[in-house]
Amino acid sequence: MTMTAAPVGPQRYQERYPAKLEAAPQARRDIALALETWGLPQLVDVAKQVVTELVANAVEHTDAHTVSASITRTGEESARIVVTDTSRVRPTLGTPSPEAEHGRGLLLVDALAHDWGSELVHGGKRLWAELRADGEQ
């Protein structure tokens, strides 16, 4: 008798956080740990910045009670971060004045991620960011 292995899905980590200020640093630590565990330390710094911005935006700009953050390995040196909340309002890139202390989060995500976007889903919205270690933007 011959046995074949069942297909294995992608490596994925997901967690739900109370929509409080502590959610961003918790998600940052969890996402970094997942990447380290998967042998992707080259993505850790960028992933920490991206997930921090996306989670912080969900906490600050929505009335959600919880925020979900996940990371999925999409290739040998790539991953996708997804943050969901219950707001149906999609974010837009801002143009803050040089003196503004806020409003640059999505500009940072845009600069760091290979690609990113948002989509409305049942019960809210999903923001995603594709990360690649190959340096291509």
XYZ file of N, CA and C in Angstrom:
411
model
N 0.841 -1.178 0.000
C 0.000 0.000 0.000
C 0.885 1.239 0.000
N 0.540 2.170 -0.849
C 1.269 3.430 -0.921
C 0.471 4.515 -0.231
N 1.189 5.322 0.531
C 0.520 6.436 1.216
C 1.051 7.739 0.650
N 0.163 8.672 0.468
C 0.579 10.003 0.040
C 0.175 10.997 1.104
N 0.982 11.988 1.236
C 0.698 13.010 2.248
C -0.459 13.883 1.784
N -1.274 14.249 2.724
C -2.356 15.185 2.424
C -1.750 16.558 2.190
N -2.321 17.353 1.293
C -1.778 18.698 1.082
C -1.870 19.518 2.366
N -0.846 20.262 2.592
C -0.786 21.104 3.789
C -1.024 22.543 3.365
N -1.874 23.218 4.088
C -2.165 24.612 3.787
C -1.006 25.512 4.171
N -1.135 26.780 3.879
C -0.052 27.717 4.200
C 0.080 27.908 5.705
N 1.276 28.310 6.119
C 1.471 28.651 7.523
C 0.680 29.920 7.795
N -0.094 29.905 8.892
C -0.960 31.041 9.191
C -1.100 31.201 10.695
N -1.145 32.439 11.124
C -1.396 32.763 12.523
C -2.456 33.851 12.567
N -3.407 33.723 13.485
C -4.459 34.728 13.622
C -4.808 34.901 15.091
N -5.096 36.144 15.460
C -5.502 36.434 16.834
C -6.501 37.586 16.813
N -7.387 37.585 17.802
C -8.356 38.670 17.978
C -7.969 39.404 19.256
N -8.025 40.731 19.197
C -7.612 41.585 20.312
C -8.745 42.543 20.677
N -8.875 42.876 21.965
C -9.790 43.960 22.325
C -9.306 45.246 21.645
N -10.214 46.050 21.149
C -9.844 47.278 20.430
C -9.423 48.350 21.430
N -8.236 48.163 21.979
C -7.646 49.085 22.946
C -6.225 49.402 22.508
N -5.626 50.413 23.103
C -4.280 50.831 22.719
C -3.272 49.694 22.777
N -3.470 48.752 23.699
C -2.521 47.641 23.841
C -2.563 46.669 22.669
N -3.586 46.741 21.839
C -3.730 45.794 20.731
C -2.573 45.881 19.747
N -2.126 47.086 19.424
C -1.055 47.231 18.428
C 0.247 46.581 18.889
N 0.749 46.870 20.102
C 1.983 46.193 20.512
C 1.811 44.686 20.699
N 0.628 44.237 21.096
C 0.402 42.794 21.217
C 0.458 42.129 19.845
N -0.218 42.724 18.868
C -0.208 42.175 17.512
C 1.207 42.202 16.945
N 1.935 43.267 17.202
C 3.324 43.386 16.728
C 4.169 42.228 17.265
N 4.066 41.942 18.563
C 4.834 40.837 19.160
C 4.406 39.491 18.578
N 3.105 39.276 18.444
C 2.602 37.997 17.946
C 3.023 37.745 16.497
N 2.903 38.750 15.662
C 3.275 38.613 14.252
C 4.782 38.374 14.130
N 5.573 39.093 14.906
C 7.030 38.903 14.879
C 7.397 37.481 15.296
N 6.746 36.973 16.329
C 7.023 35.616 16.799
C 6.668 34.583 15.730
N 5.543 34.773 15.062
C 5.161 33.842 13.988
C 6.219 33.833 12.888
N 6.661 35.008 12.461
C 7.668 35.079 11.401
C 8.992 34.453 11.833
N 9.402 34.711 13.054
C 10.639 34.100 13.570
C 10.504 32.577 13.590
N 9.360 32.090 14.041
C 9.116 30.646 14.114
C 9.164 30.011 12.732
N 8.679 30.715 11.730
C 8.667 30.201 10.363
C 10.004 30.367 9.649
N 10.988 30.962 10.316
C 12.286 31.178 9.685
C 12.304 32.343 8.716
N 11.507 33.365 9.005
C 11.446 34.551 8.144
C 11.853 35.817 8.915
N 13.011 35.816 9.557
C 13.398 36.990 10.332
C 13.599 38.234 9.464
N 13.839 38.051 8.179
C 14.044 39.180 7.277
C 12.774 40.007 7.072
N 11.617 39.462 7.437
C 10.360 40.206 7.308
C 9.907 40.850 8.613
N 10.568 40.538 9.711
C 10.076 40.941 11.029
C 9.959 42.455 11.176
N 10.991 43.215 10.862
C 10.956 44.660 11.094
C 9.838 45.343 10.305
N 9.725 45.006 9.035
C 8.675 45.606 8.209
C 7.297 45.166 8.693
N 7.150 43.885 9.001
C 5.853 43.375 9.462
C 5.425 44.053 10.758
N 6.361 44.272 11.665
C 6.025 44.929 12.927
C 5.501 46.338 12.682
N 6.132 47.077 11.789
C 5.681 48.438 11.502
C 4.313 48.429 10.825
N 4.145 47.537 9.856
C 2.885 47.491 9.109
C 1.731 47.083 10.007
N 1.878 46.004 10.774
C 0.762 45.554 11.616
C 0.464 46.580 12.701
N 1.473 47.248 13.217
C 1.245 48.291 14.224
C 0.369 49.391 13.653
N 0.678 49.861 12.457
C -0.102 50.933 11.839
C -1.532 50.493 11.541
N -1.694 49.292 10.986
C -3.040 48.844 10.624
C -3.911 48.608 11.854
N -3.353 48.000 12.880
C -4.128 47.754 14.100
C -4.420 49.074 14.816
N -3.425 49.950 14.916
C -3.630 51.243 15.576
C -4.721 52.045 14.866
N -4.742 52.013 13.540
C -5.795 52.715 12.798
C -7.168 52.133 13.107
N -7.256 50.810 13.178
C -8.543 50.183 13.487
C -9.020 50.569 14.881
N -8.097 50.634 15.821
C -8.458 50.993 17.201
C -8.856 52.464 17.293
N -8.090 53.332 16.659
C -8.302 54.772 16.788
C -9.452 55.312 15.947
N -9.692 54.725 14.789
C -10.627 55.333 13.841
C -11.926 54.566 13.641
N -12.175 53.547 14.460
C -13.441 52.816 14.349
C -14.047 52.656 15.741
N -15.272 52.220 15.778
C -15.910 51.935 17.066
C -15.963 50.431 17.318
N -15.057 49.685 16.687
C -15.003 48.230 16.851
C -14.670 47.858 18.295
N -15.224 46.749 18.744
C -14.905 46.235 20.078
C -13.694 45.317 20.036
N -13.487 44.675 18.881
C -12.323 43.812 18.698
C -11.714 44.080 17.329
N -10.443 43.710 17.224
C -9.692 43.818 15.978
C -8.990 42.484 15.782
N -8.998 41.992 14.580
C -8.334 40.729 14.278
C -7.108 41.005 13.421
N -6.008 40.329 13.725
C -4.793 40.439 12.919
C -4.319 39.033 12.584
N -3.921 38.850 11.347
C -3.392 37.548 10.943
C -2.204 37.751 10.018
N -1.397 36.701 9.933
C -0.303 36.677 8.975
C -0.285 35.297 8.348
N -0.106 35.275 7.044
C -0.049 34.035 6.287
C 1.220 34.046 5.451
N 1.964 32.977 5.545
C 3.145 32.846 4.687
C 2.656 32.555 3.275
N 3.094 33.357 2.315
C 2.618 33.204 0.942
C 3.700 32.710 -0.014
N 4.922 32.586 0.475
C 6.021 32.111 -0.354
C 7.259 31.898 0.496
N 8.367 31.568 -0.154
C 9.602 31.323 0.595
C 10.043 32.536 1.390
N 9.829 33.726 0.830
C 10.234 34.957 1.500
C 9.150 36.026 1.419
N 7.900 35.599 1.579
C 6.808 36.567 1.516
C 5.686 36.171 2.474
N 4.922 37.177 2.867
C 3.803 36.961 3.783
C 2.756 38.040 3.552
N 1.567 37.753 4.028
C 0.438 38.690 3.898
C -0.137 38.940 5.283
N -0.205 40.199 5.659
C -0.827 40.609 6.912
C -2.244 41.058 6.606
N -3.189 40.640 7.445
C -4.582 41.059 7.295
C -5.086 41.546 8.653
N -5.706 42.712 8.659
C -6.331 43.263 9.862
C -7.798 43.523 9.528
N -8.685 43.019 10.381
C -10.110 43.221 10.154
C -10.738 43.934 11.347
N -11.773 44.699 11.048
C -12.557 45.356 12.093
C -14.000 45.443 11.608
N -14.869 45.960 12.439
C -16.295 45.979 12.110
C -16.763 47.251 11.419
N -15.874 48.173 11.148
C -16.255 49.404 10.459
C -16.408 49.136 8.961
N -17.355 49.792 8.339
C -17.549 49.674 6.881
C -16.888 50.843 6.146
N -16.166 51.684 6.859
C -15.503 52.837 6.248
C -14.088 52.431 5.846
N -13.817 52.520 4.544
C -12.493 52.153 4.050
C -11.529 53.319 4.245
N -10.306 53.025 4.629
C -9.330 54.090 4.857
C -8.796 54.648 3.539
N -8.306 55.869 3.602
C -7.690 56.494 2.441
C -6.347 57.084 2.852
N -5.448 57.167 1.891
C -4.162 57.797 2.155
C -4.379 59.273 2.442
N -3.782 59.737 3.491
C -3.911 61.143 3.851
C -2.790 61.971 3.263
N -2.931 63.273 3.367
C -1.864 64.202 2.987
C -1.675 65.168 4.152
N -1.048 64.668 5.224
C -0.892 65.520 6.404
C 0.093 66.655 6.153
N -0.121 67.735 6.861
C 0.820 68.848 6.766
C 2.124 68.432 7.447
N 3.224 69.092 7.128
C 4.502 68.743 7.763
C 4.471 68.856 9.293
N 3.611 69.724 9.818
C 3.526 69.907 11.269
C 2.614 68.897 11.952
N 1.796 68.169 11.187
C 0.829 67.233 11.763
C 1.547 66.101 12.485
N 0.998 65.727 13.643
C 1.581 64.641 14.421
C 0.970 63.293 14.072
N -0.108 63.269 13.315
C -0.788 62.029 12.945
C -1.104 62.057 11.452
N -1.571 60.916 10.943
C -2.028 60.873 9.562
C -1.043 60.282 8.575
N 0.045 59.693 9.069
C 1.049 59.142 8.166
C 1.081 57.614 8.154
N 0.206 56.976 8.922
C 0.243 55.519 9.057
C 0.114 54.779 7.745
N -0.897 55.121 6.953
C -1.073 54.431 5.680
C -0.008 54.822 4.669
N 0.542 56.018 4.796
C 1.664 56.385 3.928
C 2.867 55.490 4.219
N 3.070 55.177 5.489
C 4.150 54.269 5.875
C 3.882 52.859 5.346
N 2.656 52.386 5.501
C 2.296 51.071 4.967
C 2.519 51.043 3.464
N 2.113 52.098 2.770
C 2.285 52.188 1.322
C 3.759 52.130 0.922
N 4.609 52.742 1.727
C 6.045 52.757 1.431
C 6.714 51.413 1.733
N 6.242 50.711 2.749
C 6.911 49.487 3.192
C 6.403 48.218 2.520
N 5.125 48.161 2.203
C 4.533 46.941 1.657
C 4.746 46.855 0.150
N 4.844 45.628 -0.338
C 4.912 45.416 -1.783
C 3.602 45.873 -2.426
N 2.508 45.591 -1.737
C 1.184 46.015 -2.175
C 0.283 46.022 -0.939
N -0.800 46.760 -0.984
C -1.737 46.785 0.136
C -3.082 47.262 -0.378
N -4.098 47.044 0.429
C -5.417 47.502 0.037
C -6.441 47.202 1.113
N -7.685 47.488 0.788
C -8.777 47.208 1.714
C -9.967 46.720 0.915
N -10.830 45.981 1.610
C -12.047 45.495 0.975
C -13.118 45.339 2.031
N -14.325 45.604 1.622
C -15.450 45.406 2.522
C -15.767 43.925 2.566
N -16.038 43.437 3.773
C -16.399 42.040 3.978
C -17.647 41.997 4.860
N -18.244 40.845 4.944
C -19.420 40.694 5.808
C -19.039 41.107 7.228
N -19.720 42.089 7.756
C -19.474 42.518 9.130
C -18.397 43.565 9.303
N -17.839 44.105 8.216
C -16.817 45.139 8.382
C -15.911 45.280 7.179
N -14.622 45.416 7.460
C -13.646 45.566 6.381
C -12.369 44.823 6.733
N -11.591 44.591 5.693
C -10.314 43.906 5.802
C -9.257 44.763 5.133
N -8.173 45.023 5.848
C -7.005 45.683 5.259
C -5.914 44.636 5.151
N -5.203 44.641 4.051
C -4.166 43.655 3.842
C -2.901 44.322 3.322
N -1.787 43.693 3.580
C -0.494 44.182 3.085
C 0.373 42.987 2.729
N 0.916 43.019 1.531
C 1.818 41.972 1.052
C 3.255 42.397 1.350
N 4.008 41.508 1.979
C 5.401 41.783 2.315
C 6.294 40.811 1.580
N 7.413 41.314 1.066
C 8.384 40.473 0.371
C 9.772 40.803 0.870
N 10.555 39.765 1.076
C 11.925 39.979 1.543
C 12.883 40.273 0.405
N 12.451 40.083 -0.839
C 13.349 40.292 -1.971
C 13.620 41.761 -2.263
N 12.966 42.645 -1.521
C 13.208 44.066 -1.670
C 12.433 44.720 -2.790
N 11.720 43.936 -3.600
C 10.948 44.542 -4.688
C 9.740 45.277 -4.126
N 9.460 46.443 -4.665
C 8.293 47.210 -4.238
C 7.211 47.155 -5.261
